PDB file of C-alpha atoms in Angstrom:
ATOM      1  CA  UNK C   1      71.891 117.235  88.798  1.00 53.00           C
ATOM      2  CA  UNK C   2      73.116 113.797  89.763  1.00 55.00           C
ATOM      3  CA  UNK C   3      73.855 113.119  93.415  1.00 58.00           C
ATOM      4  CA  UNK C   4      77.062 111.350  94.375  1.00 60.00           C
ATOM      5  CA  UNK C   5      76.619 107.888  95.843  1.00 67.00           C
ATOM      6  CA  UNK C   6      79.281 108.465  98.466  1.00 75.00           C
ATOM      7  CA  UNK C   7      81.335 111.254  99.993  1.00 84.00           C
ATOM      8  CA  UNK C   8      84.563 109.423  99.235  1.00 89.00           C
ATOM      9  CA  UNK C   9      86.646 109.025  96.110  1.00 88.00           C
ATOM     10  CA  UNK C  10      85.934 105.800  94.274  1.00 89.00           C
ATOM     11  CA  UNK C  11      88.333 102.870  94.232  1.00 88.00           C
ATOM     12  CA  UNK C  12      88.793 103.445  90.511  1.00 91.00           C
ATOM     13  CA  UNK C  13      90.180 106.921  91.231  1.00 90.00           C
ATOM     14  CA  UNK C  14      92.307 106.221  94.322  1.00 92.00           C
ATOM     15  CA  UNK C  15      93.916 103.133  92.819  1.00 92.00           C
ATOM     16  CA  UNK C  16      95.466 105.318  90.137  1.00 93.00           C
ATOM     17  CA  UNK C  17      97.676 106.994  92.759  1.00 93.00           C
ATOM     18  CA  UNK C  18     100.682 105.585  94.659  1.00 94.00           C
ATOM     19  CA  UNK C  19      98.985 105.387  98.072  1.00 93.00           C
ATOM     20  CA  UNK C  20     102.021 104.001  99.928  1.00 94.00           C
ATOM     21  CA  UNK C  21     104.257 106.804  98.672  1.00 93.00           C
ATOM     22  CA  UNK C  22     101.551 109.348  99.499  1.00 93.00           C
ATOM     23  CA  UNK C  23     101.558 107.993 103.073  1.00 94.00           C
ATOM     24  CA  UNK C  24     105.310 108.586 103.354  1.00 92.00           C
ATOM     25  CA  UNK C  25     104.977 112.124 102.007  1.00 91.00           C
ATOM     26  CA  UNK C  26     102.185 112.847 104.499  1.00 93.00           C
ATOM     27  CA  UNK C  27     104.321 111.711 107.424  1.00 92.00           C
ATOM     28  CA  UNK C  28     107.175 113.929 106.255  1.00 89.00           C
ATOM     29  CA  UNK C  29     104.742 116.824 105.812  1.00 89.00           C
ATOM     30  CA  UNK C  30     103.547 116.396 109.406  1.00 90.00           C
ATOM     31  CA  UNK C  31     107.152 116.610 110.596  1.00 87.00           C
ATOM     32  CA  UNK C  32     107.738 119.763 108.553  1.00 85.00           C
ATOM     33  CA  UNK C  33     104.521 121.354 109.831  1.00 87.00           C
ATOM     34  CA  UNK C  34     105.624 120.657 113.401  1.00 85.00           C
ATOM     35  CA  UNK C  35     109.018 122.266 112.739  1.00 82.00           C
ATOM     36  CA  UNK C  36     107.425 125.350 111.202  1.00 82.00           C
ATOM     37  CA  UNK C  37     104.913 125.708 114.046  1.00 83.00           C
ATOM     38  CA  UNK C  38     107.756 125.445 116.544  1.00 81.00           C
ATOM     39  CA  UNK C  39     109.818 128.069 114.700  1.00 79.00           C
ATOM     40  CA  UNK C  40     106.946 130.512 114.309  1.00 78.00           C
ATOM     41  CA  UNK C  41     105.647 130.261 117.908  1.00 71.00           C
ATOM     42  CA  UNK C  42     103.319 133.160 117.395  1.00 54.00           C
ATOM     43  CA  UNK C  43      99.978 131.586 118.211  1.00 50.00           C
ATOM     44  CA  UNK C  44      98.432 131.857 114.781  1.00 49.00           C
ATOM     45  CA  UNK C  45      94.915 130.580 114.242  1.00 49.00           C
ATOM     46  CA  UNK C  46      96.319 127.105 113.757  1.00 46.00           C
ATOM     47  CA  UNK C  47      95.347 124.230 115.986  1.00 51.00           C
ATOM     48  CA  UNK C  48      98.713 122.614 116.434  1.00 48.00           C
ATOM     49  CA  UNK C  49      97.724 120.211 119.187  1.00 53.00           C
ATOM     50  CA  UNK C  50      97.330 117.233 116.863  1.00 47.00           C
ATOM     51  CA  UNK C  51     100.596 117.894 115.048  1.00 54.00           C
ATOM     52  CA  UNK C  52     102.385 118.627 118.316  1.00 43.00           C
ATOM     53  CA  UNK C  53     101.284 115.344 119.820  1.00 45.00           C
ATOM     54  CA  UNK C  54     102.545 113.578 116.719  1.00 38.00           C
ATOM     55  CA  UNK C  55     105.935 115.240 117.091  1.00 39.00           C
ATOM     56  CA  UNK C  56     106.241 114.371 120.768  1.00 42.00           C
ATOM     57  CA  UNK C  57     105.388 110.726 120.177  1.00 40.00           C
ATOM     58  CA  UNK C  58     107.094 109.971 116.884  1.00 36.00           C
ATOM     59  CA  UNK C  59     108.929 112.930 115.423  1.00 40.00           C
ATOM     60  CA  UNK C  60     112.197 112.739 117.290  1.00 39.00           C
ATOM     61  CA  UNK C  61     113.029 109.069 117.511  1.00 39.00           C
ATOM     62  CA  UNK C  62     114.787 106.955 114.944  1.00 40.00           C
ATOM     63  CA  UNK C  63     116.631 107.769 111.767  1.00 43.00           C
ATOM     64  CA  UNK C  64     114.582 109.172 108.895  1.00 42.00           C
ATOM     65  CA  UNK C  65     115.146 107.679 105.457  1.00 47.00           C
ATOM     66  CA  UNK C  66     113.269 110.401 103.616  1.00 49.00           C
ATOM     67  CA  UNK C  67     115.125 113.521 104.699  1.00 54.00           C
ATOM     68  CA  UNK C  68     115.545 114.650 101.079  1.00 55.00           C
ATOM     69  CA  UNK C  69     112.026 116.096 101.029  1.00 58.00           C
ATOM     70  CA  UNK C  70     112.490 117.643 104.464  1.00 57.00           C
ATOM     71  CA  UNK C  71     115.688 119.316 103.263  1.00 58.00           C
ATOM     72  CA  UNK C  72     113.979 120.727 100.187  1.00 58.00           C
ATOM     73  CA  UNK C  73     111.080 122.168 102.151  1.00 60.00           C
ATOM     74  CA  UNK C  74     112.999 123.393 105.154  1.00 60.00           C
ATOM     75  CA  UNK C  75     115.928 124.897 103.232  1.00 62.00           C
ATOM     76  CA  UNK C  76     113.632 126.593 100.717  1.00 63.00           C
ATOM     77  CA  UNK C  77     111.160 127.891 103.287  1.00 62.00           C
ATOM     78  CA  UNK C  78     113.148 129.940 105.761  1.00 64.00           C
ATOM     79  CA  UNK C  79     111.064 133.093 105.397  1.00 76.00           C
ATOM     80  CA  UNK C  80     108.136 133.492 107.779  1.00 79.00           C
ATOM     81  CA  UNK C  81     105.662 134.156 104.982  1.00 81.00           C
ATOM     82  CA  UNK C  82     106.730 131.000 103.153  1.00 82.00           C
ATOM     83  CA  UNK C  83     106.301 128.945 106.315  1.00 82.00           C
ATOM     84  CA  UNK C  84     102.850 130.456 106.849  1.00 83.00           C
ATOM     85  CA  UNK C  85     101.921 129.664 103.262  1.00 84.00           C
ATOM     86  CA  UNK C  86     103.001 126.043 103.727  1.00 84.00           C
ATOM     87  CA  UNK C  87     100.997 125.748 106.956  1.00 86.00           C
ATOM     88  CA  UNK C  88      97.946 127.347 105.344  1.00 88.00           C
ATOM     89  CA  UNK C  89      98.174 124.785 102.535  1.00 88.00           C
ATOM     90  CA  UNK C  90      98.406 121.979 105.083  1.00 88.00           C
ATOM     91  CA  UNK C  91      95.398 123.198 107.053  1.00 90.00           C
ATOM     92  CA  UNK C  92      93.324 123.985 103.958  1.00 92.00           C
ATOM     93  CA  UNK C  93      93.938 120.455 102.711  1.00 93.00           C
ATOM     94  CA  UNK C  94      93.069 118.975 106.101  1.00 93.00           C
ATOM     95  CA  UNK C  95      89.869 120.997 106.449  1.00 92.00           C
ATOM     96  CA  UNK C  96      88.791 120.081 102.920  1.00 93.00           C
ATOM     97  CA  UNK C  97      88.317 116.487 104.102  1.00 95.00           C
ATOM     98  CA  UNK C  98      84.883 115.472 105.312  1.00 94.00           C
ATOM     99  CA  UNK C  99      84.433 114.643 108.998  1.00 95.00           C
ATOM    100  CA  UNK C 100      84.955 110.891 108.693  1.00 95.00           C
ATOM    101  CA  UNK C 101      88.056 111.381 106.523  1.00 95.00           C
ATOM    102  CA  UNK C 102      89.488 113.804 109.110  1.00 95.00           C
ATOM    103  CA  UNK C 103      88.871 111.316 111.917  1.00 95.00           C
ATOM    104  CA  UNK C 104      90.549 108.451 110.063  1.00 96.00           C
ATOM    105  CA  UNK C 105      93.403 110.718 108.885  1.00 96.00           C
ATOM    106  CA  UNK C 106      94.182 111.868 112.442  1.00 94.00           C
ATOM    107  CA  UNK C 107      93.795 108.354 113.851  1.00 95.00           C
ATOM    108  CA  UNK C 108      96.097 106.919 111.191  1.00 95.00           C
ATOM    109  CA  UNK C 109      98.859 109.498 110.841  1.00 93.00           C
ATOM    110  CA  UNK C 110      98.884 111.411 114.110  1.00 91.00           C
ATOM    111  CA  UNK C 111      97.577 109.005 116.728  1.00 92.00           C
ATOM    112  CA  UNK C 112      99.169 106.013 114.919  1.00 92.00           C
ATOM    113  CA  UNK C 113      96.209 103.781 115.695  1.00 94.00           C
ATOM    114  CA  UNK C 114      95.881 100.345 114.148  1.00 94.00           C
ATOM    115  CA  UNK C 115      92.935  99.471 111.954  1.00 93.00           C
ATOM    116  CA  UNK C 116      91.408  97.469 114.794  1.00 95.00           C
ATOM    117  CA  UNK C 117      91.648 100.441 117.148  1.00 96.00           C
ATOM    118  CA  UNK C 118      90.065 102.719 114.554  1.00 95.00           C
ATOM    119  CA  UNK C 119      87.278 100.200 113.905  1.00 94.00           C
ATOM    120  CA  UNK C 120      86.584  99.965 117.622  1.00 95.00           C
ATOM    121  CA  UNK C 121      86.689 103.737 118.134  1.00 94.00           C
ATOM    122  CA  UNK C 122      84.350 104.601 115.243  1.00 93.00           C
ATOM    123  CA  UNK C 123      82.240 101.412 115.275  1.00 92.00           C
ATOM    124  CA  UNK C 124      82.743 100.594 111.617  1.00 91.00           C
ATOM    125  CA  UNK C 125      84.387  97.848 109.571  1.00 93.00           C
ATOM    126  CA  UNK C 126      87.817  97.392 108.001  1.00 92.00           C
ATOM    127  CA  UNK C 127      86.583  97.802 104.436  1.00 93.00           C
ATOM    128  CA  UNK C 128      85.017 101.175 105.265  1.00 93.00           C
ATOM    129  CA  UNK C 129      88.203 102.302 107.045  1.00 94.00           C
ATOM    130  CA  UNK C 130      90.305 101.454 103.979  1.00 94.00           C
ATOM    131  CA  UNK C 131      87.918 103.304 101.650  1.00 94.00           C
ATOM    132  CA  UNK C 132      87.859 106.400 103.863  1.00 95.00           C
ATOM    133  CA  UNK C 133      91.640 106.366 104.466  1.00 96.00           C
ATOM    134  CA  UNK C 134      92.531 106.070 100.776  1.00 96.00           C
ATOM    135  CA  UNK C 135      90.088 108.834  99.881  1.00 96.00           C
ATOM    136  CA  UNK C 136      91.527 111.090 102.604  1.00 96.00           C
ATOM    137  CA  UNK C 137      95.110 110.377 101.542  1.00 96.00           C
ATOM    138  CA  UNK C 138      94.499 111.215  97.891  1.00 95.00           C
ATOM    139  CA  UNK C 139      92.412 114.315  98.644  1.00 95.00           C
ATOM    140  CA  UNK C 140      94.947 115.604 101.171  1.00 95.00           C
ATOM    141  CA  UNK C 141      97.943 115.081  98.890  1.00 93.00           C
ATOM    142  CA  UNK C 142      96.306 116.651  95.866  1.00 93.00           C
ATOM    143  CA  UNK C 143      94.794 119.587  97.755  1.00 93.00           C
ATOM    144  CA  UNK C 144      98.046 120.384  99.584  1.00 90.00           C
ATOM    145  CA  UNK C 145     100.208 119.890  96.480  1.00 89.00           C
ATOM    146  CA  UNK C 146     102.583 117.468  98.171  1.00 88.00           C
ATOM    147  CA  UNK C 147     101.881 114.842  95.500  1.00 87.00           C
ATOM    148  CA  UNK C 148     104.598 116.477  93.375  1.00 86.00           C
ATOM    149  CA  UNK C 149     107.239 115.227  95.837  1.00 82.00           C
ATOM    150  CA  UNK C 150     106.372 111.535  95.457  1.00 83.00           C
ATOM    151  CA  UNK C 151     109.143 111.014  92.911  1.00 81.00           C
ATOM    152  CA  UNK C 152     111.722 111.961  95.578  1.00 78.00           C
ATOM    153  CA  UNK C 153     110.851 108.946  97.712  1.00 72.00           C
TER     154      UNK C 153
END
């Protein structure tokens, strides 16, 4: 059996997806996850600290342009089981990423670090950060199923 050269998706694969739109959908998904965790408040086995810190820093300020997706999710997912299913999908997608992809994903979308800050934190280079970030974005969107909402942005 042939061994993969890298743990990340190739540029050929990731360049076939709308990365910028995927980024927008991920940010909206983080907001929705924060709302659902706040509504449930039952202390499930979820680690909400990273999403909660995102919400405190960025979730409440400024006008959102992409509230169409939020409306679809939030209005259609009022039942507790549906919210849990959404959160399970989010966490399954997140935990399907390898360790480096998780680190870059959190640094990019939750901690809102710049590329230079990420490079300094993980002692790597900008090319590697871009490869890892794109791979994480595509894997997360496809695994969570949020890629089907790209056409709404």
